[in-house]
Amino acid sequence: MKVRIANDLPIVPLGSGSLLGKVLVSLEDNVGFAMYEFCAKAGEEVKFVAFHPSHNHVYYCIEGRCTVYRDETEELPFTADHMLALPSENSVRAKVQEPIRIVAVSVPRDPSMSPMPLFMKSLSEVNDSDRNVSFERGYSRRFLAAPDGFNISFHNTLCLSHFNKHLQYVNNAEVIYFIKGQGEYIWENGQQQQEFDSEKDHGTLFLTAHDAHEVKIGASDSIAICLFFPPLKGNERLKADGSSY
């Protein structure tokens, strides 16, 4: 288990591109992908290009508003709670209207998969589909899964207040980044623990990989970005004992 608090991380170059931000998960962590966070101010122009050669790149807008341009004729609004996924060879530029905060993922392209040239989806679209998978006290809102071809599962997970569960993902490496709410993670049979509070820490990341752990959500609902590698099929449910999908 590794823990990273966003407020404590330095601003550094992200991959081989020109973006500056925070490295939440590096390729050296050996979970199959990298995860970053960056911000941009109103009036700035940002280019979304692959962070690493032959890597798909995925972006989730936590807050703010920008317009994405794929070419001179096509423009798309990209706002809070929208996800944008691009295969390794494609890029777009974005003009920022309101300050944006974005979580990005870089994952190797699987040659056996055929992702769309540009894939965008909103949280409301996921909520109205079979990718909105309920669990005991919450919902796993799955923007990306294996059939989408981007070689990673990308979820916005809503944990309702007082959710408490022992978990261990034996078939998939997991990273979870809490962007809202407060609670606690416990691992190593109670020998290690870490609280999280989005109001105080901006965001807290737990690189659980395959480690057994317990999650305890506090008195208010929490929201986290969850990544799984290899990707899930789509709408499978966690086993009752929390051991795997």
PDB file of C-alpha atoms in Angstrom, residues 31-245:
ATOM      1  CA  VAL A  31       0.713  -1.151 -11.600  1.00  0.00           C
ATOM      2  CA  GLY A  32       0.460  -0.969 -15.396  1.00  0.00           C
ATOM      3  CA  PHE A  33      -0.276   2.746 -15.863  1.00  0.00           C
ATOM      4  CA  ALA A  34       0.553   6.284 -14.706  1.00  0.00           C
ATOM      5  CA  MET A  35      -1.836   8.821 -13.189  1.00  0.00           C
ATOM      6  CA  TYR A  36      -1.446  12.598 -13.086  1.00  0.00           C
ATOM      7  CA  GLU A  37      -3.258  15.738 -12.008  1.00  0.00           C
ATOM      8  CA  PHE A  38      -2.936  19.165 -13.579  1.00  0.00           C
ATOM      9  CA  CYS A  39      -4.714  22.509 -13.618  1.00  0.00           C
ATOM     10  CA  ALA A  40      -5.052  25.337 -16.137  1.00  0.00           C
ATOM     11  CA  LYS A  41      -6.322  28.892 -15.822  1.00  0.00           C
ATOM     12  CA  ALA A  42      -9.039  30.648 -17.792  1.00  0.00           C
ATOM     13  CA  GLY A  43      -7.692  31.914 -21.094  1.00  0.00           C
ATOM     14  CA  GLU A  44      -4.956  29.295 -21.385  1.00  0.00           C
ATOM     15  CA  GLU A  45      -4.692  26.808 -24.245  1.00  0.00           C
ATOM     16  CA  VAL A  46      -3.650  23.243 -23.407  1.00  0.00           C
ATOM     17  CA  LYS A  47      -2.737  20.390 -25.714  1.00  0.00           C
ATOM     18  CA  PHE A  48      -3.777  16.870 -24.744  1.00  0.00           C
ATOM     19  CA  VAL A  49      -1.123  14.624 -26.272  1.00  0.00           C
ATOM     20  CA  ALA A  50       0.048  11.155 -25.199  1.00  0.00           C
ATOM     21  CA  PHE A  51       2.260  11.339 -22.114  1.00  0.00           C
ATOM     22  CA  HIS A  52       4.347   8.365 -23.255  1.00  0.00           C
ATOM     23  CA  PRO A  53       4.924   6.683 -26.648  1.00  0.00           C
ATOM     24  CA  SER A  54       2.283   4.076 -27.544  1.00  0.00           C
ATOM     25  CA  HIS A  55       0.158   5.029 -24.516  1.00  0.00           C
ATOM     26  CA  ASN A  56      -3.541   5.805 -24.592  1.00  0.00           C
ATOM     27  CA  HIS A  57      -4.392   8.947 -22.613  1.00  0.00           C
ATOM     28  CA  VAL A  58      -7.546   9.561 -20.582  1.00  0.00           C
ATOM     29  CA  TYR A  59      -8.735  12.792 -18.925  1.00  0.00           C
ATOM     30  CA  TYR A  60     -11.378  13.411 -16.267  1.00  0.00           C
ATOM     31  CA  CYS A  61     -12.516  16.954 -15.528  1.00  0.00           C
ATOM     32  CA  ILE A  62     -13.049  17.343 -11.785  1.00  0.00           C
ATOM     33  CA  GLU A  63     -13.967  21.007 -12.041  1.00  0.00           C
ATOM     34  CA  GLY A  64     -13.999  23.841 -14.554  1.00  0.00           C
ATOM     35  CA  ARG A  65     -14.870  24.232 -18.220  1.00  0.00           C
ATOM     36  CA  CYS A  66     -12.986  24.189 -21.506  1.00  0.00           C
ATOM     37  CA  THR A  67     -13.638  23.590 -25.194  1.00  0.00           C
ATOM     38  CA  VAL A  68     -11.843  20.738 -26.942  1.00  0.00           C
ATOM     39  CA  TYR A  69     -10.891  21.053 -30.608  1.00  0.00           C
ATOM     40  CA  ARG A  70     -10.115  17.907 -32.584  1.00  0.00           C
ATOM     41  CA  ASP A  71      -9.656  19.796 -35.845  1.00  0.00           C
ATOM     42  CA  GLU A  72     -10.668  23.140 -37.285  1.00  0.00           C
ATOM     43  CA  THR A  73     -14.287  22.077 -37.740  1.00  0.00           C
ATOM     44  CA  GLU A  74     -15.146  20.082 -34.603  1.00  0.00           C
ATOM     45  CA  GLU A  75     -15.364  21.493 -31.090  1.00  0.00           C
ATOM     46  CA  LEU A  76     -16.695  19.801 -27.962  1.00  0.00           C
ATOM     47  CA  PRO A  77     -17.477  21.200 -24.493  1.00  0.00           C
ATOM     48  CA  PHE A  78     -15.429  19.491 -21.766  1.00  0.00           C
ATOM     49  CA  THR A  79     -16.741  20.257 -18.292  1.00  0.00           C
ATOM     50  CA  ALA A  80     -16.897  18.856 -14.768  1.00  0.00           C
ATOM     51  CA  ASP A  81     -17.749  15.148 -14.527  1.00  0.00           C
ATOM     52  CA  HIS A  82     -16.899  14.441 -18.153  1.00  0.00           C
ATOM     53  CA  MET A  83     -14.253  11.964 -19.327  1.00  0.00           C
ATOM     54  CA  LEU A  84     -12.259  12.199 -22.547  1.00  0.00           C
ATOM     55  CA  ALA A  85     -10.227   9.236 -23.850  1.00  0.00           C
ATOM     56  CA  LEU A  86      -7.810   9.282 -26.774  1.00  0.00           C
ATOM     57  CA  PRO A  87      -5.705   6.544 -28.391  1.00  0.00           C
ATOM     58  CA  SER A  88      -1.946   7.003 -28.408  1.00  0.00           C
ATOM     59  CA  GLU A  89      -1.694   8.540 -31.891  1.00  0.00           C
ATOM     60  CA  ASN A  90      -4.401  11.185 -31.410  1.00  0.00           C
ATOM     61  CA  SER A  91      -4.309  14.558 -29.698  1.00  0.00           C
ATOM     62  CA  VAL A  92      -6.591  17.556 -29.172  1.00  0.00           C
ATOM     63  CA  ARG A  93      -6.209  21.127 -27.997  1.00  0.00           C
ATOM     64  CA  ALA A  94      -8.357  22.782 -25.362  1.00  0.00           C
ATOM     65  CA  LYS A  95      -9.192  26.417 -24.664  1.00  0.00           C
ATOM     66  CA  VAL A  96     -10.014  27.023 -21.005  1.00  0.00           C
ATOM     67  CA  GLN A  97     -13.072  29.160 -20.143  1.00  0.00           C
ATOM     68  CA  GLU A  98     -13.133  28.454 -16.386  1.00  0.00           C
ATOM     69  CA  PRO A  99     -10.168  27.178 -14.313  1.00  0.00           C
ATOM     70  CA  ILE A 100      -9.912  23.404 -14.781  1.00  0.00           C
ATOM     71  CA  ARG A 101      -8.669  20.619 -12.543  1.00  0.00           C
ATOM     72  CA  ILE A 102      -8.070  17.389 -14.445  1.00  0.00           C
ATOM     73  CA  VAL A 103      -6.984  13.873 -13.528  1.00  0.00           C
ATOM     74  CA  ALA A 104      -5.203  12.110 -16.393  1.00  0.00           C
ATOM     75  CA  VAL A 105      -4.179   8.499 -16.996  1.00  0.00           C
ATOM     76  CA  SER A 106      -1.505   7.110 -19.317  1.00  0.00           C
ATOM     77  CA  VAL A 107      -1.778   3.399 -20.111  1.00  0.00           C
ATOM     78  CA  PRO A 108      -0.010   1.254 -22.741  1.00  0.00           C
ATOM     79  CA  ARG A 109      -2.084   0.553 -25.814  1.00  0.00           C
ATOM     80  CA  ASP A 110      -3.074  -3.080 -26.258  1.00  0.00           C
ATOM     81  CA  PRO A 111      -2.581  -4.011 -29.954  1.00  0.00           C
ATOM     82  CA  SER A 112      -5.515  -6.414 -29.753  1.00  0.00           C
ATOM     83  CA  MET A 113      -7.903  -3.562 -28.860  1.00  0.00           C
ATOM     84  CA  SER A 114      -9.401  -0.949 -31.196  1.00  0.00           C
ATOM     85  CA  PRO A 115     -10.376   2.192 -29.277  1.00  0.00           C
ATOM     86  CA  MET A 116     -12.391   5.000 -30.863  1.00  0.00           C
ATOM     87  CA  PRO A 117     -10.430   7.993 -32.219  1.00  0.00           C
ATOM     88  CA  LEU A 118     -12.065  10.154 -29.542  1.00  0.00           C
ATOM     89  CA  PHE A 119     -14.351   8.935 -26.772  1.00  0.00           C
ATOM     90  CA  MET A 120     -16.200  11.353 -24.476  1.00  0.00           C
ATOM     91  CA  LYS A 121     -18.799  10.534 -21.890  1.00  0.00           C
ATOM     92  CA  SER A 122     -20.570  12.398 -19.068  1.00  0.00           C
ATOM     93  CA  LEU A 123     -21.386  11.128 -15.601  1.00  0.00           C
ATOM     94  CA  SER A 124     -25.095  11.518 -16.340  1.00  0.00           C
ATOM     95  CA  GLU A 125     -24.716   9.207 -19.352  1.00  0.00           C
ATOM     96  CA  VAL A 126     -22.999   6.589 -17.201  1.00  0.00           C
ATOM     97  CA  ASN A 127     -25.654   6.923 -14.490  1.00  0.00           C
ATOM     98  CA  ASP A 128     -28.361   6.106 -17.042  1.00  0.00           C
ATOM     99  CA  SER A 129     -26.617   2.967 -18.299  1.00  0.00           C
ATOM    100  CA  ASP A 130     -25.764  -0.553 -17.141  1.00  0.00           C
ATOM    101  CA  ARG A 131     -22.299   0.776 -16.237  1.00  0.00           C
ATOM    102  CA  ASN A 132     -23.812   2.346 -13.094  1.00  0.00           C
ATOM    103  CA  VAL A 133     -23.242  -0.666 -10.828  1.00  0.00           C
ATOM    104  CA  SER A 134     -24.562  -0.543  -7.271  1.00  0.00           C
ATOM    105  CA  PHE A 135     -22.880  -2.091  -4.243  1.00  0.00           C
ATOM    106  CA  GLU A 136     -23.780  -2.236  -0.546  1.00  0.00           C
ATOM    107  CA  ARG A 137     -23.620   1.502   0.082  1.00  0.00           C
ATOM    108  CA  GLY A 138     -22.699   3.168  -3.148  1.00  0.00           C
ATOM    109  CA  TYR A 139     -22.364   3.124  -6.917  1.00  0.00           C
ATOM    110  CA  SER A 140     -19.476   2.266  -9.235  1.00  0.00           C
ATOM    111  CA  ARG A 141     -19.968   4.546 -12.271  1.00  0.00           C
ATOM    112  CA  ARG A 142     -17.803   2.981 -14.994  1.00  0.00           C
ATOM    113  CA  PHE A 143     -16.717   5.346 -17.752  1.00  0.00           C
ATOM    114  CA  LEU A 144     -14.272   2.859 -19.301  1.00  0.00           C
ATOM    115  CA  ALA A 145     -14.057  -0.926 -19.312  1.00  0.00           C
ATOM    116  CA  ALA A 146     -12.392  -3.547 -21.505  1.00  0.00           C
ATOM    117  CA  PRO A 147     -14.917  -3.343 -24.409  1.00  0.00           C
ATOM    118  CA  ASP A 148     -14.065   0.348 -24.912  1.00  0.00           C
ATOM    119  CA  GLY A 149     -10.546  -0.603 -25.990  1.00  0.00           C
ATOM    120  CA  PHE A 150      -8.463   1.793 -23.888  1.00  0.00           C
ATOM    121  CA  ASN A 151      -6.916  -0.994 -21.758  1.00  0.00           C
ATOM    122  CA  ILE A 152      -8.052   0.334 -18.368  1.00  0.00           C
ATOM    123  CA  SER A 153     -11.153   0.589 -16.196  1.00  0.00           C
ATOM    124  CA  PHE A 154     -11.933   4.162 -15.178  1.00  0.00           C
ATOM    125  CA  HIS A 155     -14.631   4.621 -12.527  1.00  0.00           C
ATOM    126  CA  ASN A 156     -16.191   7.483 -10.598  1.00  0.00           C
ATOM    127  CA  THR A 157     -17.171   5.740  -7.368  1.00  0.00           C
ATOM    128  CA  LEU A 158     -19.755   7.139  -4.958  1.00  0.00           C
ATOM    129  CA  CYS A 159     -19.443   5.737  -1.428  1.00  0.00           C
ATOM    130  CA  LEU A 160     -22.363   6.654   0.790  1.00  0.00           C
ATOM    131  CA  SER A 161     -21.781   7.763   4.371  1.00  0.00           C
ATOM    132  CA  HIS A 162     -20.707   5.130   6.911  1.00  0.00           C
ATOM    133  CA  PHE A 163     -19.785   2.554   4.265  1.00  0.00           C
ATOM    134  CA  ASN A 164     -17.372   0.027   5.809  1.00  0.00           C
ATOM    135  CA  LYS A 165     -15.861  -2.891   3.904  1.00  0.00           C
ATOM    136  CA  HIS A 166     -12.884  -5.251   3.846  1.00  0.00           C
ATOM    137  CA  LEU A 167     -11.522  -5.429   0.283  1.00  0.00           C
ATOM    138  CA  GLN A 168      -8.784  -7.106  -1.716  1.00  0.00           C
ATOM    139  CA  TYR A 169      -8.587  -7.144  -5.505  1.00  0.00           C
ATOM    140  CA  VAL A 170      -6.655 -10.292  -6.332  1.00  0.00           C
ATOM    141  CA  ASN A 171      -7.221 -10.168 -10.109  1.00  0.00           C
ATOM    142  CA  ASN A 172      -6.810  -6.435 -10.778  1.00  0.00           C
ATOM    143  CA  ALA A 173      -4.390  -3.796  -9.503  1.00  0.00           C
ATOM    144  CA  GLU A 174      -6.368  -0.887  -8.021  1.00  0.00           C
ATOM    145  CA  VAL A 175      -5.656   2.782  -7.467  1.00  0.00           C
ATOM    146  CA  ILE A 176      -8.248   4.963  -5.730  1.00  0.00           C
ATOM    147  CA  TYR A 177      -8.076   8.757  -5.513  1.00  0.00           C
ATOM    148  CA  PHE A 178     -10.541  10.392  -3.125  1.00  0.00           C
ATOM    149  CA  ILE A 179     -11.573  13.821  -4.410  1.00  0.00           C
ATOM    150  CA  LYS A 180     -14.510  14.403  -2.060  1.00  0.00           C
ATOM    151  CA  GLY A 181     -15.391  13.360   1.477  1.00  0.00           C
ATOM    152  CA  GLN A 182     -13.550  11.952   4.440  1.00  0.00           C
ATOM    153  CA  GLY A 183     -12.822   8.567   5.936  1.00  0.00           C
ATOM    154  CA  GLU A 184     -10.049   6.110   6.713  1.00  0.00           C
ATOM    155  CA  TYR A 185      -8.082   3.246   5.144  1.00  0.00           C
ATOM    156  CA  ILE A 186      -6.678   0.447   7.285  1.00  0.00           C
ATOM    157  CA  TRP A 187      -4.260  -2.294   6.175  1.00  0.00           C
ATOM    158  CA  GLU A 188      -1.667  -4.798   7.392  1.00  0.00           C
ATOM    159  CA  ASN A 189      -4.213  -6.302   9.809  1.00  0.00           C
ATOM    160  CA  GLY A 190      -4.814  -2.979  11.517  1.00  0.00           C
ATOM    161  CA  GLN A 191      -1.136  -2.091  11.891  1.00  0.00           C
ATOM    162  CA  GLN A 192      -1.314   0.763   9.337  1.00  0.00           C
ATOM    163  CA  GLN A 193      -3.980   3.420   8.835  1.00  0.00           C
ATOM    164  CA  GLN A 194      -4.440   6.687   6.949  1.00  0.00           C
ATOM    165  CA  GLU A 195      -7.261   9.178   7.171  1.00  0.00           C
ATOM    166  CA  PHE A 196      -8.388  11.233   4.179  1.00  0.00           C
ATOM    167  CA  ASP A 197     -10.265  14.531   4.061  1.00  0.00           C
ATOM    168  CA  SER A 198     -10.759  16.344   0.762  1.00  0.00           C
ATOM    169  CA  GLU A 199     -11.390  19.684   2.479  1.00  0.00           C
ATOM    170  CA  LYS A 200      -7.979  19.529   4.134  1.00  0.00           C
ATOM    171  CA  ASP A 201      -5.799  17.530   1.722  1.00  0.00           C
ATOM    172  CA  HIS A 202      -7.264  18.432  -1.710  1.00  0.00           C
ATOM    173  CA  GLY A 203      -7.122  14.730  -2.625  1.00  0.00           C
ATOM    174  CA  THR A 204      -5.700  11.500  -1.199  1.00  0.00           C
ATOM    175  CA  LEU A 205      -4.533   8.575  -3.312  1.00  0.00           C
ATOM    176  CA  PHE A 206      -4.261   4.975  -2.143  1.00  0.00           C
ATOM    177  CA  LEU A 207      -2.258   2.662  -4.358  1.00  0.00           C
ATOM    178  CA  THR A 208      -3.710  -0.561  -3.027  1.00  0.00           C
ATOM    179  CA  ALA A 209      -2.546  -2.791  -5.914  1.00  0.00           C
ATOM    180  CA  HIS A 210      -3.534  -6.262  -4.621  1.00  0.00           C
ATOM    181  CA  ASP A 211      -3.194  -5.517  -0.872  1.00  0.00           C
ATOM    182  CA  ALA A 212      -5.945  -6.413   1.577  1.00  0.00           C
ATOM    183  CA  HIS A 213      -7.447  -3.328   3.205  1.00  0.00           C
ATOM    184  CA  GLU A 214     -10.482  -1.916   4.967  1.00  0.00           C
ATOM    185  CA  VAL A 215     -12.231   1.288   3.953  1.00  0.00           C
ATOM    186  CA  LYS A 216     -14.323   3.327   6.378  1.00  0.00           C
ATOM    187  CA  ILE A 217     -16.310   6.264   4.997  1.00  0.00           C
ATOM    188  CA  GLY A 218     -17.192   9.074   7.396  1.00  0.00           C
ATOM    189  CA  ALA A 219     -20.419  10.919   8.092  1.00  0.00           C
ATOM    190  CA  SER A 220     -20.770  12.347   4.559  1.00  0.00           C
ATOM    191  CA  ASP A 221     -20.735  10.752   1.118  1.00  0.00           C
ATOM    192  CA  SER A 222     -17.373  10.386  -0.626  1.00  0.00           C
ATOM    193  CA  ILE A 223     -16.375  10.382  -4.309  1.00  0.00           C
ATOM    194  CA  ALA A 224     -13.256   8.714  -5.688  1.00  0.00           C
ATOM    195  CA  ILE A 225     -11.652   8.089  -9.055  1.00  0.00           C
ATOM    196  CA  CYS A 226     -10.916   4.336  -9.209  1.00  0.00           C
ATOM    197  CA  LEU A 227      -8.660   2.673 -11.766  1.00  0.00           C
ATOM    198  CA  PHE A 228      -8.320  -1.063 -12.398  1.00  0.00           C
ATOM    199  CA  PHE A 229      -5.718  -2.839 -14.496  1.00  0.00           C
ATOM    200  CA  PRO A 230      -6.280  -5.111 -16.291  1.00  0.00           C
ATOM    201  CA  PRO A 231      -9.680  -3.571 -17.057  1.00  0.00           C
ATOM    202  CA  LEU A 232     -12.994  -5.017 -15.936  1.00  0.00           C
ATOM    203  CA  LYS A 233     -15.442  -6.364 -18.499  1.00  0.00           C
ATOM    204  CA  GLY A 234     -18.027  -3.697 -17.704  1.00  0.00           C
ATOM    205  CA  ASN A 235     -20.774  -4.390 -15.183  1.00  0.00           C
ATOM    206  CA  GLU A 236     -19.495  -7.257 -13.037  1.00  0.00           C
ATOM    207  CA  ARG A 237     -20.034  -7.008  -9.299  1.00  0.00           C
ATOM    208  CA  LEU A 238     -17.638  -7.431  -6.417  1.00  0.00           C
ATOM    209  CA  LYS A 239     -17.852 -10.776  -4.662  1.00  0.00           C
ATOM    210  CA  ALA A 240     -19.688 -10.671  -1.346  1.00  0.00           C
ATOM    211  CA  ASP A 241     -16.500 -11.196   0.638  1.00  0.00           C
ATOM    212  CA  GLY A 242     -14.795  -8.293  -1.154  1.00  0.00           C
ATOM    213  CA  SER A 243     -12.043 -10.546  -2.515  1.00  0.00           C
ATOM    214  CA  SER A 244     -12.300  -9.876  -6.260  1.00  0.00           C
ATOM    215  CA  TYR A 245     -14.490  -9.092  -9.252  1.00  0.00           C
TER     216      TYR A 245
END
